[in-house]
Amino acid sequence: MLKSFTYKITSAEADFLKKGIRVAVEFGKSKIYTALVYNIHNSPPLGYEAKDIHQILDETPVVNEIQLKHWEWIANYYMCSLGEVFRAALPSAFLLESETAIQLVQNFTNESELTNDEFLIFEALQYQSQLSIQQIAEIIDKKTVFPVIKDLIAKNVINVKEQIYEQYKPKLVKYIQLSTQWTENEQLSELLEMLKNAKKQRAVILTLFQLKSKNKPIKVVQLQEDSNCSLAVIKSLVDKGILEYYFIQKDRINFTGKSSEIKELTEHQKSAYNRIRKSFKKKQTVLLKGITSSGKTEIYVKLIKELLHDNKQVLYLLPEIALTTQLIERLQHYFGEYLSVFHSKYSMNERVEVWNNVLENKQKAQLILGARSSLFLPFSNLGLIIVDEEHEPSFKQYDPAPRYHARDAAIVLAKMHGSNVLLGSATPSIETYYNAQQGKYEFVELNRRYGDVLLPEMELVDIKEKHRKKKMTGHFSDRLIEMISDALLQKEQVILFQNRRGFAPIVECKTCGVSPQCPHCDVSLTFHSFKNELRCHYCGHRQAMPHNCGACGSSSLNTKGFGTEQIEMELTQLFPDYKIGRMDYDSTRGKYSYQKIIGQFQAHEIDILVGTQMLSKGLDFANVSLVGIMNADNMLNFPDFRAHERSYQLMVQVAGRAGRAKKRGKVAIQTFNPYHQILQQVSTNSYEEMYKEQMEERRQYHYPPFYRLIKITLRHKNYNRVEEGAVWLGKSLSNIFKEQVLGPSTPAISRVRSFYIRTIIIKIPQKQALGLTKKHILRIKNSFQAVKEFRSIRFNMDVDNY
Ligand code: ADP
Ligand code: ZN
Ligand code: ZN
């Protein structure tokens, strides 16, 4: 499904052009797009007349041949067009097109500098805040607009409108501590003796020791206030080498500090590291299964160090980069001047800069840390790809196309570069573990936590029983309350996990039982108490919480279920003397709010942190001794063949946040069903057993890894239209694939954003040729779209849709 287009070029252009250079071309009726030279050939296109190209945009390729080959693979495997891959891959700044909006740079006055065409555009922008390239072409009545636009940008008259995200620069918070020489042999009396003639400095030291006993990092301002001294006094202690400043949040883009030495690996880590190196000689891909806090990251660091030494590029893929500031910080310490972060929240210019640095193989882009889209960068000399937390669902892109899985696409990319891949996880996905068992990947295991801290002690709390015995306060069992109190008394921190945001997932009328529904989707609205409103978690619709039932007018509305907001509220009542924080999609919307919460928790300004699955992503806090899972049942009951696997991974990962530093941590799991096999497996850390059981189910019910899945989704605003289309398509597919076709079915959420949805899943046995299967599907898709009534139905294909 490459769908490339052929344009006419002169022989001079042919000499100049190379694969991977951008050109501006006309597409459709006088629309201009940026295109990429994919092939230079002598065969005229079939069925249409080749047009001339408008303009050449680059002097040298911005995309290299390995990338093109990789994108081709993605398009073929994931059944999308090469253009879709290209648009996902290139930073939007590289993609001028007819719809691109142009706006005026404020303060430009030097009109006499402008040519006639330029002036026309300038003038039009006095009346309209922005113009599309299409409109500009009409204004100057020319097809070739890019040169004019380019000049106007160069003269700083206009710029290209973009969604500008602010540069990622959290504020620095300054903390203070005793310098190493004094922490090593902490002798208060000796210090005081030394300072006996400096009264104010003595007072500062005494206050510092008082604050230290609270076991929290000490802010400079706090020390100053509590000791009632000026900053100068503190500074003189720093000058004497008794105290030192440090920072918890740092600038993540420009690294200025000097890099620190990497950590000495423990014997176990060393052995794992050596096995990985040996395995790389045998197989391209290695799975490192290391329990939480075993030091997987330190092993990656050692490997990276070596590759950088050999001048190789390294790609470090992370599930959700916004959630991993701690890791960025850690790597910045080791690899500062070699490290670039590629982040969808960075501004367009920053992304272009990283792209160009990789393209030119610059030193500071030798190690790239990024989420799935960093796979598309122009690597030329890749030595290793690390896929950290490879089991994470966010490596898969669902919408829009290309609907690729970054782990799988990374393995293909590495093959093209002749480089290795390291997949790391404490809870590998079933398909990866299966591949390791089959010998497709090498396998290395690490079963000891750093410092030999034991994995947390797990306790299943039967809340059915607790409800019966009236031992529940809100959603907290007496046992969980006791455990939280214990931890707080020890000045330790607590993480509570609730996999639902908002206050209550459902509002229900006590009189007639009706719940308010989203007007655009087929779902009940979720109650958010802080704003006293109802929200749709599928389309973002919001409305004020009604006073009366919309159906019967009764005023007795009830909430059912519970989310993070409610837990937070109950906690403030249960533990009024402690600081409570909440981390979920709603509390982390602002630019730096996520970093702020993490920073506060790290600085022990928050005692109890409540959150959704955001909490499971590789966070490393030394002082958390208890993790509570508020309700394990709703994840287990989710209607998906992976629900059990995912629940296992999520619970083990969240539990892994407890007791990472010195002391063994505790985990409490509240459930109505303590004998559920997954909960038993989580509490005994029995990955193998979970794997075997899940595999048996997959074998029996024809799911991956035994079968491949391709999911087709049809959407239309007209109910009958999509229904007819789905029936037609289901029949055509069944003719060929027989009982391998599931559906058409109506998903649990059958309408989203006013579109009615139908899905069909095709299950493909391992031995059936995938290429041929896809060909059949594409042929059927073409006939489907040849039916006039079906043409307006949105048709999505998702290969490996899980
Ligand atoms: P994982 O990635 O397996 O969860 P981490 O690499 O985050 O584990 O390690 C857990 C903690 O132990 C981190 O704070 C890390 O700095 C520390 N640690 C791990 N290995 C070492 C080592 N060899 N020397 C010193 N500290 C280590
Ligand atoms: Zn009612
Ligand atoms: Zn909605």
Short mmCIF file of N, CA, C and O in Angstrom, two decimals, residues 115-124 131-150 152:
data_model
loop_
_atom_site.label_atom_id
_atom_site.label_comp_id
_atom_site.label_asym_id
_atom_site.label_seq_id
_atom_site.Cartn_x
_atom_site.Cartn_y
_atom_site.Cartn_z
N THR A 115 8.62 43.28 -2.16
CA THR A 115 8.26 43.24 -3.58
C THR A 115 6.74 43.35 -3.69
O THR A 115 6.03 43.28 -2.68
N ASN A 116 6.24 43.45 -4.92
CA ASN A 116 4.79 43.58 -5.09
C ASN A 116 4.02 42.42 -4.50
O ASN A 116 3.06 42.61 -3.76
N ASP A 117 4.46 41.20 -4.85
CA ASP A 117 3.77 40.03 -4.32
C ASP A 117 3.81 40.01 -2.80
O ASP A 117 2.82 39.74 -2.14
N GLU A 118 4.97 40.30 -2.28
CA GLU A 118 5.13 40.28 -0.84
C GLU A 118 4.20 41.29 -0.17
O GLU A 118 3.59 41.02 0.85
N PHE A 119 4.10 42.46 -0.80
CA PHE A 119 3.25 43.48 -0.22
C PHE A 119 1.79 43.05 -0.20
O PHE A 119 1.07 43.28 0.77
N LEU A 120 1.35 42.39 -1.27
CA LEU A 120 -0.04 41.93 -1.33
C LEU A 120 -0.36 41.02 -0.14
O LEU A 120 -1.41 41.12 0.49
N ILE A 121 0.58 40.15 0.17
CA ILE A 121 0.37 39.21 1.28
C ILE A 121 0.37 39.98 2.60
O ILE A 121 -0.49 39.79 3.46
N PHE A 122 1.33 40.87 2.71
CA PHE A 122 1.45 41.68 3.92
C PHE A 122 0.16 42.46 4.16
O PHE A 122 -0.39 42.48 5.27
N GLU A 123 -0.34 43.02 3.09
CA GLU A 123 -1.54 43.83 3.20
C GLU A 123 -2.74 42.98 3.62
O GLU A 123 -3.51 43.34 4.50
N ALA A 124 -2.84 41.81 2.99
CA ALA A 124 -3.97 40.94 3.33
C ALA A 124 -3.94 40.54 4.80
O ALA A 124 -4.97 40.40 5.45
N LEU A 131 -3.51 33.36 7.08
CA LEU A 131 -3.86 32.97 5.72
C LEU A 131 -3.32 31.57 5.47
O LEU A 131 -2.23 31.23 5.93
N SER A 132 -4.08 30.80 4.70
CA SER A 132 -3.53 29.51 4.31
C SER A 132 -2.70 29.72 3.05
O SER A 132 -2.86 30.73 2.35
N ILE A 133 -1.85 28.76 2.75
CA ILE A 133 -1.02 28.87 1.56
C ILE A 133 -1.91 28.92 0.32
O ILE A 133 -1.64 29.64 -0.63
N GLN A 134 -2.98 28.16 0.40
CA GLN A 134 -3.98 28.17 -0.65
C GLN A 134 -4.50 29.60 -0.92
O GLN A 134 -4.53 30.07 -2.04
N GLN A 135 -4.87 30.29 0.15
CA GLN A 135 -5.39 31.66 0.01
C GLN A 135 -4.32 32.58 -0.56
O GLN A 135 -4.61 33.46 -1.36
N ILE A 136 -3.09 32.36 -0.12
CA ILE A 136 -2.01 33.21 -0.61
C ILE A 136 -1.84 33.04 -2.12
O ILE A 136 -1.67 34.01 -2.86
N ALA A 137 -1.94 31.79 -2.57
CA ALA A 137 -1.82 31.54 -4.00
C ALA A 137 -2.89 32.32 -4.76
O ALA A 137 -2.64 32.87 -5.83
N GLU A 138 -4.10 32.41 -4.18
CA GLU A 138 -5.17 33.16 -4.84
C GLU A 138 -4.87 34.66 -4.82
O GLU A 138 -5.09 35.36 -5.80
N ILE A 139 -4.35 35.14 -3.69
CA ILE A 139 -4.09 36.58 -3.57
C ILE A 139 -3.07 37.04 -4.60
O ILE A 139 -3.25 38.05 -5.27
N ILE A 140 -1.98 36.28 -4.73
CA ILE A 140 -0.98 36.75 -5.69
C ILE A 140 -1.17 36.12 -7.07
O ILE A 140 -0.39 36.37 -7.99
N ASP A 141 -2.23 35.31 -7.15
CA ASP A 141 -2.61 34.73 -8.43
C ASP A 141 -1.47 33.96 -9.08
O ASP A 141 -1.16 34.14 -10.25
N LYS A 142 -0.78 33.16 -8.28
CA LYS A 142 0.32 32.37 -8.80
C LYS A 142 0.26 30.98 -8.18
O LYS A 142 -0.24 30.82 -7.08
N LYS A 143 0.82 30.04 -8.90
CA LYS A 143 0.86 28.70 -8.34
C LYS A 143 2.06 28.53 -7.42
O LYS A 143 2.01 27.84 -6.42
N THR A 144 3.14 29.19 -7.82
CA THR A 144 4.38 28.98 -7.08
C THR A 144 4.47 29.97 -5.93
O THR A 144 4.89 31.11 -6.13
N VAL A 145 4.06 29.56 -4.77
CA VAL A 145 4.05 30.50 -3.65
C VAL A 145 5.17 30.28 -2.66
O VAL A 145 5.53 31.17 -1.91
N PHE A 146 5.74 29.10 -2.68
CA PHE A 146 6.76 28.82 -1.65
C PHE A 146 7.94 29.79 -1.67
O PHE A 146 8.38 30.23 -0.62
N PRO A 147 8.46 30.17 -2.87
CA PRO A 147 9.59 31.11 -2.85
C PRO A 147 9.21 32.43 -2.16
O PRO A 147 9.99 32.97 -1.38
N VAL A 148 8.02 32.92 -2.46
CA VAL A 148 7.59 34.18 -1.83
C VAL A 148 7.49 34.02 -0.32
O VAL A 148 7.94 34.87 0.46
N ILE A 149 6.91 32.92 0.09
CA ILE A 149 6.75 32.68 1.53
C ILE A 149 8.11 32.56 2.20
O ILE A 149 8.35 33.13 3.26
N LYS A 150 9.00 31.86 1.51
CA LYS A 150 10.34 31.69 2.06
C LYS A 150 11.02 33.04 2.27
O LYS A 150 11.60 33.31 3.32
N LEU A 152 9.56 35.96 2.61
CA LEU A 152 8.87 36.72 3.67
C LEU A 152 9.29 36.24 5.05
O LEU A 152 9.40 37.03 5.99
#
